[in-house]
């Protein structure tokens, strides 16, 4: 569920209060546990973001005026005198110091998404308000540059379909069990500490190390869950908070994709209508039903034997457990650019199912490397570790199989993906219970009605759990993560007004996909 602009895949306030300025701030808030003072009080060594001549991202950040630092945090907050790790942060300092609001911390979702690179783009999206903030990106613990975790997996994701048969499901059971075993064999000492609650604790250390009494926050997707957890563990320590693509915290866990399976089927159907109007270009069918039938034929063909796509020296073998993920990855947005990309990919798969030679675009080749190779093992490793470390999953494979079978009629392309077994079924039990929402928080929630990653009903549920929150609903869009990325003026302007004033709208707001 990470913000797709970061990886090119489908894979994230006080009403009436004056803006908070560190120029008149009280000392950092009280520490969150015995023995943590040295972490909260640490002096950060700000410097270049570039880690060497080949670090393009770091050089770009340097050119944009961003500085980077490492924050030291305990591996285990129950043992603050024990082993430590580092969390990489970046900061684009406020230039309008006279009207400075404070620091805003960014999370791009995932779980497993980086945000070290994000301050410059957020500065642009925030327009006139950007210069009033210290914009701070960070890579959460074990992500990116923050003591990275890598189990040496053969894939970049564990999100696969169960396929069309019991035999393909049984292969998935063995495969997913192997992913869990690989992580346990390579990283057993740290896995219990790869959790959202520990990342929230790290966030509070970052707040303290920055010298902020309160901190603002912007989270996409999984970042909305992280932000919610922070408000519950550290109530009263946030200023302005925006949660875009929000998750129902009661539903976060290994099986949360079940909540959006209907939205994915609908997004695929809407895309099929778009593709049907362009049959002369893509040859997938002249009606929605014909396009969906083409997809079904492709999946059935891959179940009989893997499809060969691409040309030497880079070819891929794709079966009925992998193709549904390719479709899922292409449904993050309903823009013409995203829909064109998916249409090109399905056209390639359709030709492969007919035994015809195919050529891959660079983007499609990158997606397939993510699916079938260990090139992005780090991403799959840390995403699994966070989700499995937060919430326990059913252990019995038959639970998954029954759900898969029940889902096939209503959700023929994605039911076996959303209900499939994963590595969490074989993971060690989490050390902490999931966070319960007991404290209200004044946050701004943003959601699209057709979000195919974090369903809109999750945002509505979060809004209900936080009575002082306000909800901006983008109607008619099959889009995950809106602010800045979808270029919807209505949403962007309302978010920026909140970030500038700290005042939530008086009422929930609705924007149209066609807003100008």
CSV table of N, CA, C and O in Angstrom, one decimal, residues 46 88-92 102-107 115-116 118-119 133-138 206 210 212 215-216 218:
chain,number,residue,atom,x,y,z
A,46,UNK,N,23.7,17.3,11.5
A,46,UNK,CA,23.2,17.6,10.2
A,46,UNK,C,24.3,17.8,9.2
A,46,UNK,O,25.3,18.4,9.4
A,88,UNK,N,17.3,7.3,9.7
A,88,UNK,CA,17.7,8.4,8.9
A,88,UNK,C,16.6,9.4,8.7
A,88,UNK,O,15.5,9.0,8.4
A,89,UNK,N,17.0,10.7,8.8
A,89,UNK,CA,16.0,11.7,8.6
A,89,UNK,C,16.6,12.8,7.7
A,89,UNK,O,17.8,12.9,7.6
A,90,UNK,N,15.7,13.6,7.1
A,90,UNK,CA,16.2,14.7,6.2
A,90,UNK,C,15.3,15.9,6.6
A,90,UNK,O,14.2,15.7,7.1
A,91,UNK,N,15.9,17.1,6.3
A,91,UNK,CA,15.1,18.3,6.7
A,91,UNK,C,15.4,19.4,5.7
A,91,UNK,O,16.5,19.7,5.4
A,92,UNK,N,14.3,20.0,5.2
A,92,UNK,CA,14.3,21.2,4.4
A,92,UNK,C,13.8,22.3,5.4
A,92,UNK,O,12.7,22.4,5.7
A,102,UNK,N,6.5,25.2,12.5
A,102,UNK,CA,7.1,24.1,13.3
A,102,UNK,C,7.6,23.1,12.3
A,102,UNK,O,7.9,23.4,11.1
A,103,UNK,N,7.8,21.9,12.8
A,103,UNK,CA,8.3,20.8,11.9
A,103,UNK,C,7.1,19.9,11.5
A,103,UNK,O,6.2,19.7,12.3
A,104,UNK,N,7.1,19.4,10.3
A,104,UNK,CA,6.1,18.5,9.8
A,104,UNK,C,6.9,17.2,9.4
A,104,UNK,O,7.8,17.3,8.6
A,105,UNK,N,6.5,16.1,9.9
A,105,UNK,CA,7.1,14.8,9.7
A,105,UNK,C,6.3,14.0,8.6
A,105,UNK,O,5.1,14.0,8.7
A,106,UNK,N,7.0,13.4,7.7
A,106,UNK,CA,6.4,12.8,6.5
A,106,UNK,C,6.5,11.2,6.6
A,106,UNK,O,7.6,10.7,6.9
A,107,UNK,N,5.5,10.5,6.2
A,107,UNK,CA,5.5,9.1,6.0
A,107,UNK,C,4.8,8.7,4.7
A,107,UNK,O,3.6,9.1,4.6
A,115,UNK,N,10.7,8.0,3.0
A,115,UNK,CA,10.3,9.4,2.9
A,115,UNK,C,11.5,10.4,3.0
A,115,UNK,O,11.3,11.6,3.0
A,116,UNK,N,12.7,9.8,3.1
A,116,UNK,CA,13.9,10.7,3.2
A,116,UNK,C,14.0,11.6,2.0
A,116,UNK,O,14.4,12.8,2.1
A,118,UNK,N,11.5,13.0,0.3
A,118,UNK,CA,10.2,13.7,0.1
A,118,UNK,C,10.1,15.2,0.4
A,118,UNK,O,9.2,15.9,-0.1
A,119,UNK,N,11.0,15.8,1.2
A,119,UNK,CA,10.8,17.2,1.6
A,119,UNK,C,10.7,18.1,0.4
A,119,UNK,O,9.8,19.0,0.4
A,133,UNK,N,7.5,25.8,7.3
A,133,UNK,CA,7.7,24.6,8.0
A,133,UNK,C,9.1,24.1,7.8
A,133,UNK,O,9.7,24.3,6.7
A,134,UNK,N,9.7,23.5,8.8
A,134,UNK,CA,10.8,22.5,8.6
A,134,UNK,C,10.2,21.2,8.2
A,134,UNK,O,9.4,20.6,8.9
A,135,UNK,N,10.4,20.9,6.9
A,135,UNK,CA,9.8,19.7,6.3
A,135,UNK,C,10.8,18.5,6.5
A,135,UNK,O,11.9,18.5,6.0
A,136,UNK,N,10.3,17.5,7.3
A,136,UNK,CA,11.2,16.4,7.7
A,136,UNK,C,10.8,15.1,7.2
A,136,UNK,O,9.6,14.6,7.5
A,137,UNK,N,11.6,14.4,6.4
A,137,UNK,CA,11.3,13.1,5.9
A,137,UNK,C,12.1,12.1,6.7
A,137,UNK,O,13.1,12.4,7.3
A,138,UNK,N,11.6,10.9,6.8
A,138,UNK,CA,12.4,9.9,7.5
A,138,UNK,C,12.1,8.5,7.0
A,138,UNK,O,11.0,8.2,6.5
A,206,UNK,N,12.4,11.5,17.5
A,206,UNK,CA,12.7,12.5,16.5
A,206,UNK,C,12.1,13.9,16.9
A,206,UNK,O,12.8,14.9,16.8
A,210,UNK,N,14.5,17.1,17.7
A,210,UNK,CA,14.3,18.3,16.9
A,210,UNK,C,14.0,19.5,17.8
A,210,UNK,O,13.9,20.7,17.3
A,212,UNK,N,11.1,20.0,19.4
A,212,UNK,CA,9.7,20.4,19.2
A,212,UNK,C,8.8,19.9,20.4
A,212,UNK,O,8.9,18.8,20.8
A,215,UNK,N,4.6,18.2,17.2
A,215,UNK,CA,5.0,18.0,15.8
A,215,UNK,C,3.8,17.8,14.9
A,215,UNK,O,2.9,17.2,15.3
A,216,UNK,N,3.9,18.4,13.7
A,216,UNK,CA,2.9,18.1,12.7
A,216,UNK,C,3.3,16.8,11.9
A,216,UNK,O,4.4,16.4,11.9
A,218,UNK,N,2.3,14.3,8.2
A,218,UNK,CA,1.5,13.9,7.0
A,218,UNK,C,1.8,12.5,6.7
A,218,UNK,O,2.9,12.1,6.5
